[in-house]
CSV table of C-alpha atoms in Angstrom, one decimal:
chain,number,residue,atom,x,y,z
A,81,MET,CA,10.1,2.2,22.7
A,82,THR,CA,7.0,3.7,24.1
A,83,LEU,CA,3.7,1.8,25.4
A,84,LEU,CA,1.9,3.3,22.6
A,85,ARG,CA,4.3,2.4,20.1
A,86,PHE,CA,4.9,-1.6,20.9
A,87,SER,CA,1.0,-1.8,21.0
A,88,VAL,CA,0.9,-0.4,17.7
A,89,LEU,CA,3.2,-2.7,16.4
A,90,ALA,CA,1.7,-5.4,18.2
A,91,ALA,CA,-1.8,-5.0,16.9
A,92,SER,CA,-0.1,-5.0,13.7
A,93,ILE,CA,1.5,-8.1,14.3
A,94,SER,CA,-1.5,-9.9,15.0
A,95,ALA,CA,-3.3,-8.1,12.5
A,96,LEU,CA,-1.3,-9.5,10.4
A,97,ALA,CA,-1.8,-13.1,11.6
A,98,ASN,CA,-2.9,-14.8,8.2
A,99,ALA,CA,0.4,-13.5,6.5
A,100,ALA,CA,3.9,-14.5,8.1
A,101,VAL,CA,6.1,-11.5,8.1
A,102,VAL,CA,9.8,-12.6,8.7
A,103,HIS,CA,12.7,-10.4,8.5
A,104,TYR,CA,15.3,-12.0,7.6
A,105,PRO,CA,18.5,-9.1,7.6
A,106,PRO,CA,20.8,-8.2,4.7
A,107,ASN,CA,24.6,-8.7,4.5
A,108,SER,CA,26.7,-7.4,6.1
A,109,THR,CA,28.9,-5.5,4.1
A,110,ASN,CA,30.6,-1.6,3.9
A,111,ILE,CA,27.0,0.1,3.1
A,112,ASN,CA,25.1,-0.6,6.3
A,113,ASN,CA,28.5,-0.2,8.7
A,114,LEU,CA,28.9,2.7,10.7
A,115,THR,CA,32.8,3.2,11.3
A,116,PHE,CA,33.5,2.8,7.7
A,117,ALA,CA,30.7,5.6,6.5
A,118,ILE,CA,32.4,7.9,8.6
A,119,ASN,CA,36.0,7.1,8.5
A,120,GLY,CA,35.5,5.4,5.1
A,121,THR,CA,36.9,6.7,1.7
A,122,GLY,CA,35.4,7.5,-1.6
A,123,ALA,CA,31.6,7.7,-2.7
A,124,PRO,CA,29.8,4.7,-2.8
A,125,GLY,CA,29.7,4.9,-6.7
A,126,ILE,CA,29.3,6.9,-9.4
A,127,PHE,CA,27.9,10.3,-8.4
A,128,ASN,CA,29.0,12.8,-11.4
A,129,SER,CA,27.9,11.5,-14.6
A,130,SER,CA,25.1,9.2,-16.0
A,131,THR,CA,27.6,7.1,-18.2
A,132,THR,CA,29.7,4.1,-16.6
A,133,PRO,CA,32.2,2.1,-18.8
A,134,ASP,CA,31.2,-0.6,-20.3
A,135,ASN,CA,33.4,-3.1,-18.1
A,136,LEU,CA,32.2,-1.4,-15.1
A,137,TYR,CA,28.6,-1.6,-16.0
A,138,GLY,CA,26.3,-2.9,-12.8
A,139,ILE,CA,28.3,-0.8,-10.2
A,140,TYR,CA,25.9,1.8,-8.6
A,141,ASN,CA,25.6,4.9,-10.1
A,142,TRP,CA,23.0,7.3,-8.3
A,143,CYS,CA,23.1,9.6,-11.7
A,144,ASN,CA,21.8,6.8,-13.2
A,145,MET,CA,21.8,3.0,-12.1
A,146,PRO,CA,22.2,0.2,-14.4
A,147,HIS,CA,18.7,-1.3,-16.4
A,148,VAL,CA,18.5,-4.5,-18.8
A,149,ARG,CA,20.1,-4.0,-22.1
A,150,ALA,CA,20.9,-6.4,-24.8
A,151,ARG,CA,24.7,-6.0,-23.9
A,152,GLU,CA,24.4,-7.9,-20.3
A,153,TYR,CA,20.9,-9.2,-21.3
A,154,LYS,CA,21.6,-13.4,-20.5
A,155,THR,CA,18.3,-15.8,-22.0
A,156,PRO,CA,17.0,-18.3,-20.0
A,157,SER,CA,17.3,-21.9,-21.7
A,158,ARG,CA,14.6,-22.0,-25.0
A,159,ASP,CA,12.8,-25.0,-23.2
A,160,PHE,CA,11.4,-21.1,-21.5
A,161,THR,CA,9.3,-18.3,-23.1
A,162,LEU,CA,8.6,-15.1,-21.9
A,163,GLU,CA,4.7,-14.3,-21.8
A,164,TYR,CA,5.0,-11.1,-20.0
A,165,VAL,CA,7.0,-8.3,-18.3
A,166,GLU,CA,6.7,-5.5,-15.6
A,167,ILE,CA,8.9,-3.2,-14.4
A,168,ILE,CA,9.2,0.0,-11.9
A,169,GLN,CA,12.0,2.4,-11.7
A,170,ARG,CA,12.0,5.3,-10.2
A,171,HIS,CA,12.6,9.1,-12.5
A,172,HIS,CA,15.5,9.7,-14.0
A,173,LYS,CA,18.1,12.4,-12.9
A,174,ARG,CA,16.4,16.0,-11.9
A,175,THR,CA,17.0,19.4,-10.1
A,176,PRO,CA,17.0,19.1,-5.9
A,177,TYR,CA,13.5,19.5,-4.8
A,178,ALA,CA,13.1,22.8,-3.1
A,179,SER,CA,12.9,21.7,0.6
A,180,ASN,CA,16.5,20.2,-0.2
A,181,THR,CA,17.7,23.6,-1.3
A,182,PHE,CA,20.5,26.1,0.9
A,183,PHE,CA,18.5,29.9,1.8
A,184,LYS,CA,20.3,31.3,-0.5
A,185,GLU,CA,22.8,28.6,-3.3
A,186,ASP,CA,25.8,30.6,-4.5
A,187,ILE,CA,25.2,28.0,-8.2
A,188,PRO,CA,23.1,29.0,-11.7
A,189,TRP,CA,20.8,26.8,-11.9
A,190,ASP,CA,18.4,27.2,-15.3
A,191,CYS,CA,16.0,25.9,-17.1
A,192,ILE,CA,15.5,28.6,-20.1
A,193,LYS,CA,12.5,26.2,-23.0
A,194,ALA,CA,13.4,23.0,-20.5
A,195,GLY,CA,9.8,23.0,-18.4
A,196,PRO,CA,7.7,20.3,-18.3
A,197,VAL,CA,4.8,19.9,-20.9
A,198,THR,CA,1.6,20.0,-19.7
A,199,TYR,CA,-1.6,20.8,-21.5
A,200,GLY,CA,-5.6,19.3,-21.5
A,201,LYS,CA,-6.9,17.3,-23.9
A,202,GLY,CA,-10.4,16.2,-25.3
A,203,PRO,CA,-11.4,12.8,-27.0
A,204,ASP,CA,-12.5,14.2,-29.9
A,205,GLY,CA,-13.4,17.6,-32.1
A,206,ALA,CA,-11.6,21.4,-31.2
A,207,ALA,CA,-11.2,19.8,-27.6
A,208,ALA,CA,-8.7,17.2,-29.4
A,209,ASP,CA,-6.9,19.9,-31.2
A,210,VAL,CA,-4.5,21.9,-28.8
A,211,SER,CA,-1.6,23.6,-28.2
A,212,GLU,CA,1.9,22.2,-26.6
A,213,VAL,CA,2.1,23.8,-23.9
A,214,GLN,CA,5.5,24.3,-21.8
A,215,TRP,CA,6.1,25.7,-18.3
A,216,GLN,CA,8.6,28.0,-17.7
A,217,ALA,CA,9.2,29.1,-14.2
A,218,PHE,CA,10.0,32.9,-13.6
A,219,THR,CA,10.1,35.5,-11.1
A,220,ASN,CA,9.1,38.7,-10.9
A,221,SER,CA,10.7,41.6,-7.6
A,222,ASN,CA,6.9,43.2,-7.6
A,223,ASN,CA,5.5,39.7,-5.9
A,224,PRO,CA,6.6,40.4,-2.0
A,225,TRP,CA,6.5,36.5,-1.0
A,226,THR,CA,9.1,35.6,-3.6
A,227,ASN,CA,12.0,35.5,-1.2
A,228,THR,CA,10.0,35.0,2.1
A,229,VAL,CA,10.7,31.4,1.7
A,230,GLY,CA,14.2,31.9,0.3
A,231,PRO,CA,15.4,32.6,-3.1
A,232,GLY,CA,17.4,29.0,-3.3
A,233,PHE,CA,18.9,29.1,-6.4
A,234,VAL,CA,18.7,33.0,-7.0
A,235,ASN,CA,17.0,34.1,-9.9
A,236,SER,CA,16.2,31.0,-11.3
A,237,THR,CA,14.0,29.7,-14.8
A,238,CYS,CA,14.1,25.8,-12.8
A,239,GLN,CA,11.1,24.6,-11.4
A,240,PHE,CA,12.4,22.8,-7.7
A,241,PRO,CA,12.3,19.4,-8.6
A,242,GLN,CA,11.7,19.3,-12.8
A,243,ILE,CA,13.5,16.5,-14.8
A,244,THR,CA,16.2,18.1,-16.6
A,245,PRO,CA,16.7,17.4,-20.1
A,246,GLU,CA,19.8,15.3,-19.8
A,247,GLY,CA,17.5,13.4,-17.6
A,248,ILE,CA,14.9,12.9,-20.7
A,249,THR,CA,18.2,12.4,-22.5
A,250,ASP,CA,19.0,9.4,-20.2
A,251,SER,CA,14.7,8.4,-20.0
A,252,HIS,CA,14.8,8.1,-23.7
A,253,THR,CA,17.8,5.6,-23.9
A,254,HIS,CA,16.3,3.2,-21.3
A,255,GLY,CA,13.8,2.9,-23.1
A,256,ALA,CA,15.9,1.9,-25.9
A,257,ASP,CA,17.4,-0.4,-24.2
A,258,ILE,CA,14.2,-1.7,-22.9
A,259,ARG,CA,13.2,-2.2,-26.6
A,260,SER,CA,16.4,-3.8,-27.6
A,261,VAL,CA,15.7,-6.5,-24.9
A,262,TYR,CA,12.1,-7.5,-25.1
A,263,PHE,CA,9.7,-6.4,-28.1
A,264,ASP,CA,11.4,-9.7,-30.5
A,265,ARG,CA,11.0,-11.0,-27.2
A,266,LEU,CA,7.1,-10.3,-26.6
A,267,GLY,CA,6.3,-9.7,-30.2
A,268,LEU,CA,5.4,-6.0,-29.6
A,269,THR,CA,6.5,-3.1,-33.0
A,270,GLN,CA,7.8,0.3,-32.7
A,271,VAL,CA,4.4,1.5,-32.4
A,272,LEU,CA,2.4,1.3,-29.1
A,273,ASP,CA,0.0,-1.0,-29.4
A,274,PRO,CA,-2.7,0.1,-25.8
A,275,ILE,CA,-4.2,-3.5,-25.8
A,276,LYS,CA,-0.8,-5.3,-25.3
A,277,PHE,CA,1.4,-2.3,-23.5
A,278,LYS,CA,0.5,-0.6,-20.1
A,279,ILE,CA,2.3,2.8,-18.8
A,280,ARG,CA,1.6,4.3,-14.7
A,281,VAL,CA,2.6,7.1,-13.5
A,282,THR,CA,2.6,8.5,-10.4
A,283,ASN,CA,0.5,12.3,-9.1
A,284,ASN,CA,3.8,13.8,-9.3
A,285,VAL,CA,4.7,15.2,-12.6
A,286,ILE,CA,8.4,14.5,-12.5
A,287,THR,CA,7.7,11.1,-13.4
A,288,SER,CA,5.0,12.0,-16.5
A,289,GLN,CA,8.2,14.0,-17.1
A,290,VAL,CA,10.2,10.7,-17.6
A,291,ALA,CA,7.4,9.1,-19.4
A,292,GLY,CA,7.6,11.5,-22.4
A,293,GLY,CA,11.0,10.4,-22.7
A,294,LEU,CA,10.9,6.6,-22.4
A,295,LEU,CA,7.9,6.4,-24.5
A,296,LYS,CA,10.0,7.5,-27.6
A,297,GLY,CA,12.7,4.8,-26.6
A,298,LEU,CA,9.9,2.2,-26.6
A,299,PHE,CA,8.0,3.3,-29.4
A,300,PRO,CA,10.1,5.2,-32.0
A,301,LEU,CA,7.8,5.0,-34.6
A,302,SER,CA,4.7,6.2,-32.8
A,303,HIS,CA,3.6,9.7,-33.3
A,304,ASP,CA,-0.1,9.6,-31.8
A,305,ALA,CA,-0.5,10.5,-28.1
A,306,ALA,CA,-0.4,8.4,-24.8
A,307,GLN,CA,-2.3,7.5,-22.1
A,308,ALA,CA,-0.5,6.9,-18.9
A,309,LEU,CA,-2.7,5.4,-15.8
A,310,ILE,CA,-3.0,7.2,-12.4
A,311,GLN,CA,-4.7,6.6,-9.5
A,312,SER,CA,-6.4,9.0,-7.5
A,313,SER,CA,-3.6,10.8,-5.3
A,314,ASN,CA,-6.1,9.8,-1.8
A,315,PHE,CA,-5.3,5.8,-2.9
A,316,ASP,CA,-2.4,5.4,-4.9
A,317,SER,CA,-0.3,2.3,-4.2
A,318,LEU,CA,2.5,3.3,-6.6
A,319,GLU,CA,4.3,6.5,-5.3
A,320,PRO,CA,2.3,5.3,-2.6
A,321,THR,CA,0.0,7.7,-1.2
A,322,TYR,CA,-2.5,5.4,0.9
A,323,ARG,CA,-3.9,5.6,4.2
A,324,CYS,CA,-1.6,3.6,6.6
A,325,PRO,CA,-1.3,4.9,9.9
A,326,ASN,CA,0.2,1.6,12.1
A,327,ALA,CA,3.0,1.8,9.1
A,328,ASP,CA,4.4,5.3,9.7
A,329,SER,CA,4.0,4.6,13.4
A,330,ILE,CA,6.4,1.8,12.8
A,331,ARG,CA,8.9,3.4,10.8
A,332,SER,CA,8.9,6.6,13.2
A,333,ALA,CA,9.6,3.8,16.4
A,334,TYR,CA,12.5,2.9,14.7
A,335,THR,CA,13.9,5.9,13.3
A,336,SER,CA,12.2,8.4,16.2
A,337,ASN,CA,15.4,10.5,18.1
A,338,THR,CA,14.9,8.2,20.9
A,339,ASN,CA,16.8,5.5,18.5
A,340,ALA,CA,20.4,5.0,19.7
A,341,ASN,CA,20.2,2.3,16.7
A,342,TRP,CA,18.9,5.2,14.6
A,343,THR,CA,20.6,8.1,16.2
A,344,ALA,CA,23.8,6.6,16.2
A,345,HIS,CA,24.8,7.7,12.9
A,346,LEU,CA,24.1,10.8,13.2
A,347,ASP,CA,25.7,11.4,16.9
A,348,ALA,CA,28.7,10.8,15.0
A,349,ALA,CA,28.7,12.6,12.2
A,350,SER,CA,28.1,15.9,14.4
A,351,ALA,CA,31.6,17.5,13.1
A,352,LEU,CA,31.0,16.4,10.0
A,353,TYR,CA,27.4,18.4,10.4
A,354,ASP,CA,29.3,21.7,11.9
A,355,LYS,CA,31.3,22.0,8.9
A,356,LEU,CA,28.2,21.3,6.5
A,357,ASP,CA,26.4,24.1,8.2
A,358,LYS,CA,28.9,26.7,8.1
A,359,VAL,CA,28.4,26.2,4.1
A,360,SER,CA,24.2,26.2,3.2
A,361,GLY,CA,23.7,28.6,6.8
A,362,ILE,CA,21.4,26.0,7.7
A,363,ALA,CA,21.2,26.2,11.7
A,364,ARG,CA,21.4,22.9,13.9
A,365,SER,CA,18.4,24.1,15.5
A,366,ASP,CA,16.1,23.3,12.5
A,367,SER,CA,13.1,22.1,11.7
A,368,ALA,CA,12.9,21.1,8.4
A,369,GLY,CA,14.7,17.7,8.9
A,370,TRP,CA,18.5,18.9,7.8
A,371,HIS,CA,19.6,16.9,11.3
A,372,THR,CA,17.5,13.9,11.3
A,373,SER,CA,18.9,12.8,8.5
A,374,PHE,CA,21.3,13.5,5.4
A,375,ASP,CA,18.5,13.1,2.9
A,376,HIS,CA,18.4,17.4,2.6
A,377,TYR,CA,22.3,17.4,2.1
A,378,TYR,CA,22.7,14.3,-0.4
A,379,ASP,CA,19.9,15.7,-2.5
A,380,ASN,CA,21.7,18.8,-3.0
A,381,MET,CA,24.5,18.5,-3.6
A,382,SER,CA,24.0,15.1,-5.8
A,383,ALA,CA,21.2,16.9,-7.7
A,384,LYS,CA,24.8,19.4,-8.8
A,385,GLN,CA,27.6,16.8,-9.1
A,386,CYS,CA,25.1,14.7,-11.4
A,387,HIS,CA,25.0,17.7,-13.8
A,388,GLY,CA,28.1,18.5,-13.5
A,389,LYS,CA,27.7,21.3,-11.3
A,390,PRO,CA,30.4,22.5,-8.8
A,391,LEU,CA,30.0,21.0,-5.1
A,392,PRO,CA,28.4,24.0,-2.7
A,393,CYS,CA,30.8,27.2,-1.2
A,394,SER,CA,29.5,29.9,1.6
A,395,VAL,CA,27.2,32.8,0.2
A,396,ASN,CA,29.0,34.9,3.1
A,397,ASP,CA,32.6,33.2,2.6
A,398,THR,CA,33.4,32.0,-0.9
A,399,SER,CA,36.4,30.0,0.5
A,400,LEU,CA,34.1,28.1,2.9
A,401,CYS,CA,33.3,25.1,0.1
A,402,VAL,CA,32.1,21.5,0.9
A,403,THR,CA,34.7,19.3,-0.1
A,404,GLN,CA,34.6,16.2,-1.9
A,405,ASP,CA,35.5,13.8,0.7
A,406,GLU,CA,32.6,15.6,2.8
A,407,ALA,CA,30.5,14.8,-0.1
A,408,ASN,CA,31.3,11.4,-0.1
A,409,THR,CA,31.0,10.5,4.2
A,410,VAL,CA,27.0,12.4,3.1
A,411,TYR,CA,26.8,9.9,0.3
A,412,ARG,CA,28.1,6.9,2.1
A,413,LEU,CA,25.9,8.1,5.0
A,414,GLY,CA,22.5,8.3,3.0
A,415,ASN,CA,23.2,5.2,1.9
A,416,LEU,CA,23.8,4.0,5.6
A,417,GLU,CA,19.9,5.3,6.1
A,418,TYR,CA,18.1,3.7,3.6
A,419,SER,CA,20.1,0.2,4.3
A,420,TYR,CA,18.3,0.9,8.1
A,421,TYR,CA,15.3,2.2,6.7
A,422,PHE,CA,14.6,-0.6,4.4
A,423,ARG,CA,16.6,-4.0,5.5
A,424,ASP,CA,18.7,-3.1,9.1
A,425,ALA,CA,15.8,-2.8,11.7
A,426,SER,CA,13.9,-5.6,12.7
A,427,ASN,CA,11.0,-4.1,12.1
A,428,SER,CA,11.6,-2.4,8.5
A,429,THR,CA,10.3,-5.3,6.4
A,430,ILE,CA,6.6,-5.2,8.4
A,431,TYR,CA,6.7,-1.3,7.7
A,432,SER,CA,7.9,-2.4,3.8
A,433,ALA,CA,4.6,-4.7,3.9
A,434,LEU,CA,2.7,-2.4,4.7
A,435,HIS,CA,4.3,0.4,2.9
A,436,TYR,CA,4.0,-0.9,-0.6
A,437,GLY,CA,1.7,-4.4,-0.1
A,438,VAL,CA,-1.3,-2.8,-2.2
A,439,TRP,CA,1.3,-2.4,-5.2
A,440,VAL,CA,2.5,-5.6,-4.5
A,441,LEU,CA,-1.1,-7.1,-4.6
A,442,GLU,CA,-2.1,-5.4,-8.0
A,443,LEU,CA,1.6,-6.8,-9.4
A,444,LYS,CA,0.2,-10.3,-8.7
A,445,GLY,CA,-3.1,-9.8,-10.0
A,446,HIS,CA,-1.5,-9.3,-13.2
A,447,LEU,CA,0.3,-12.2,-13.1
A,448,GLU,CA,-2.7,-14.0,-12.5
A,449,ASP,CA,-4.4,-12.5,-15.5
A,450,LYS,CA,-2.3,-13.2,-17.6
A,451,MET,CA,-1.6,-16.9,-16.4
A,452,SER,CA,-4.9,-16.9,-17.0
A,453,GLY,CA,-5.4,-15.8,-20.2
A,454,LYS,CA,-7.1,-13.0,-18.6
A,455,SER,CA,-5.0,-10.4,-20.0
A,456,GLU,CA,-3.8,-9.3,-23.4
A,457,VAL,CA,-0.9,-6.7,-21.4
A,458,LYS,CA,2.6,-7.9,-22.6
A,459,TYR,CA,4.3,-5.2,-21.2
A,460,PHE,CA,3.4,-3.6,-17.8
A,461,HIS,CA,6.3,0.0,-17.1
A,462,ASN,CA,5.5,1.7,-13.9
A,463,ILE,CA,7.5,5.2,-13.0
A,464,ALA,CA,7.9,6.2,-9.4
A,465,HIS,CA,10.2,7.1,-7.1
A,466,ASP,CA,12.5,6.0,-4.7
A,467,GLY,CA,9.8,6.0,-2.1
A,468,SER,CA,8.5,3.8,-4.5
A,469,VAL,CA,11.4,1.2,-5.8
A,470,ALA,CA,12.7,1.4,-2.2
A,471,PRO,CA,10.2,-0.6,0.0
A,472,LEU,CA,9.7,-2.9,-2.8
A,473,LEU,CA,13.1,-3.9,-2.1
A,474,GLY,CA,12.7,-4.1,1.5
A,475,PHE,CA,9.0,-6.7,0.7
A,476,LEU,CA,11.7,-8.7,-1.3
A,477,GLN,CA,14.3,-8.5,1.2
A,478,ILE,CA,17.5,-7.8,-0.8
A,479,SER,CA,20.5,-9.0,0.3
A,480,GLU,CA,22.5,-5.6,0.3
A,481,MET,CA,20.6,-2.3,0.2
A,482,ARG,CA,21.8,0.7,-1.2
A,483,TRP,CA,19.4,4.0,-1.6
A,484,PRO,CA,18.1,3.6,-5.1
A,485,GLY,CA,19.1,5.8,-7.7
A,486,MET,CA,18.4,7.8,-10.8
A,487,GLY,CA,16.2,5.8,-13.0
A,488,SER,CA,16.5,2.6,-10.6
A,489,GLU,CA,14.5,-0.7,-11.8
A,490,VAL,CA,12.5,-3.5,-11.0
A,491,VAL,CA,11.7,-6.3,-14.0
A,492,PHE,CA,9.6,-9.3,-13.6
A,493,GLU,CA,9.8,-11.3,-16.3
A,494,LEU,CA,7.4,-13.7,-16.3
A,495,TYR,CA,7.8,-16.8,-18.4
A,496,LYS,CA,6.0,-20.4,-19.6
A,497,ASN,CA,8.0,-23.5,-19.6
A,498,ARG,CA,7.3,-25.5,-23.0
A,499,SER,CA,7.0,-29.1,-22.0
A,500,SER,CA,5.6,-28.5,-18.5
A,501,ASN,CA,3.3,-25.1,-19.4
A,502,LYS,CA,4.4,-24.5,-15.4
A,503,PHE,CA,5.0,-20.2,-15.4
A,504,PHE,CA,8.4,-19.6,-13.4
A,505,LEU,CA,9.2,-15.7,-12.1
A,506,ARG,CA,12.5,-14.0,-12.6
A,507,VAL,CA,13.1,-10.2,-10.8
A,508,LEU,CA,16.0,-8.5,-11.9
A,509,TRP,CA,17.8,-5.4,-9.9
A,510,GLY,CA,20.6,-3.5,-11.9
A,511,GLY,CA,19.4,-6.1,-14.6
A,512,GLN,CA,20.4,-9.0,-13.3
A,513,PRO,CA,18.7,-11.7,-11.7
A,514,MET,CA,18.1,-10.2,-7.7
A,515,ILE,CA,19.6,-12.1,-4.9
A,516,THR,CA,17.6,-12.1,-1.3
A,517,SER,CA,17.7,-12.7,1.9
A,518,THR,CA,14.6,-14.9,2.5
A,519,PRO,CA,15.0,-18.5,1.5
A,520,LEU,CA,13.3,-17.6,-2.1
A,521,GLY,CA,17.7,-16.5,-2.8
A,522,THR,CA,18.0,-15.6,-5.8
A,523,LEU,CA,15.3,-14.7,-7.6
A,524,ASP,CA,16.8,-16.6,-10.9
A,525,MET,CA,13.2,-18.4,-12.5
A,526,ILE,CA,11.5,-19.4,-9.5
A,527,PRO,CA,7.7,-21.4,-9.7
A,528,ILE,CA,6.3,-18.3,-9.7
A,529,GLU,CA,4.0,-20.3,-6.4
A,530,ASP,CA,7.1,-19.6,-4.4
A,531,MET,CA,6.9,-16.3,-4.9
A,532,PHE,CA,3.2,-15.8,-4.8
A,533,ASP,CA,3.3,-18.1,-1.6
A,534,TYR,CA,5.8,-15.4,-0.3
A,535,ILE,CA,3.4,-12.6,-1.0
A,536,ASP,CA,1.0,-13.7,1.0
A,537,SER,CA,3.0,-14.8,4.3
A,538,MET,CA,3.7,-10.8,3.9
A,539,VAL,CA,0.8,-9.3,3.4
A,540,GLY,CA,-2.1,-11.9,3.1
A,541,SER,CA,-4.8,-10.5,1.8
A,542,GLY,CA,-6.0,-7.0,-0.2
A,543,SER,CA,-8.8,-6.9,3.2
A,544,ASP,CA,-6.1,-8.2,5.6
A,545,LEU,CA,-3.5,-5.5,4.7
A,546,PHE,CA,-6.4,-2.5,4.6
A,547,ALA,CA,-7.5,-4.4,8.5
A,548,THR,CA,-4.5,-4.1,9.0
A,549,CYS,CA,-2.9,-0.4,8.4
A,550,ASN,CA,-6.0,0.9,10.4
A,551,ALA,CA,-6.5,-1.6,13.3
């Protein structure tokens, strides 16, 4: 670590003096084992279908992660009443990002009549009486810039990214499953009541695309337009996009090309990179990050497989294709990377506290307002990204870290004890109580004060967090 980066980290720790960030390492499993990631076999879960057999539900499914649903839900003792639920989830499955496509792809990907719906609407009058407008991507051969950055999926009618029809279907099912578990328990109806329910999205349009399917599953009898809360991209805590230079510096220090703990897996995967690059045509010396992590290859291939598409072949030599074993190794390495990013690296906990502390403070405020009677909201739903769910898991110090797959969710349930009138919290991951490496252990009906103390120990106050980010 350079002297500058050490000074930045020291300043961050000093600024968090009112807090007391303690890193509790995750469990050692095949997920964070480099030898297994390189030499093991099989995919670390399901990567080719949104469907998980009932007898296997709860296992890792990258295409459609397990979430709360009536079949597996465990109801606490009758001594407790459910007062409030807040959920944060990753969006559902989509096309890959444009930055994760090869210069030219051999597999078609079309989205006719499947584009996002976007238009303006006013509160009343003519401005409220508008037509629905759906985007439809297209290319024009007369536009000389069309191919300057690579055609990717040639003549595709998709946005990259956009939530696919299959992803919208998953969103609808997700909403219906949540309704089956919570709406009777919270006294909610199948018609949206904006006083009791709130939904929030990020500035990335794919979260709003998911909201449409999710809301119809949640409130099948609602016909009026729903309002989604959104913060400015200058300070959005959900994505997050707020400025925190110290967090960026801390992560850069433990993921730099001079950090042997990070580069070990890249060096060990050199032969795999050679095979992948021959198919993709990506140069080893690229400047777009294809060889600083497995993010690009992972997204490219998993998006294809989740939608029943074959693995890619070279456009120059159609006999040269990525094998399933090679794809599985990429998936194992991607999960190893996320475990390192947010749990294995010793400074990952400080990073998560700074990078996602604002949203956690907002969550704490929602819980406090409900406990005090200040808020009438019973259910708050956040639709976000893997870059949102992952640092939250890092903040809570989950015992086994995975790359949060499509639709992955964290549920915060606030309960009140009927006899003592005290409040308790249950946190669900994949529909079941989350197991952490912290002294809190399994987050199953813990006193709410214990969670508040933990949050305070991680970030202090809002002013403490702001000062630490910008020290």
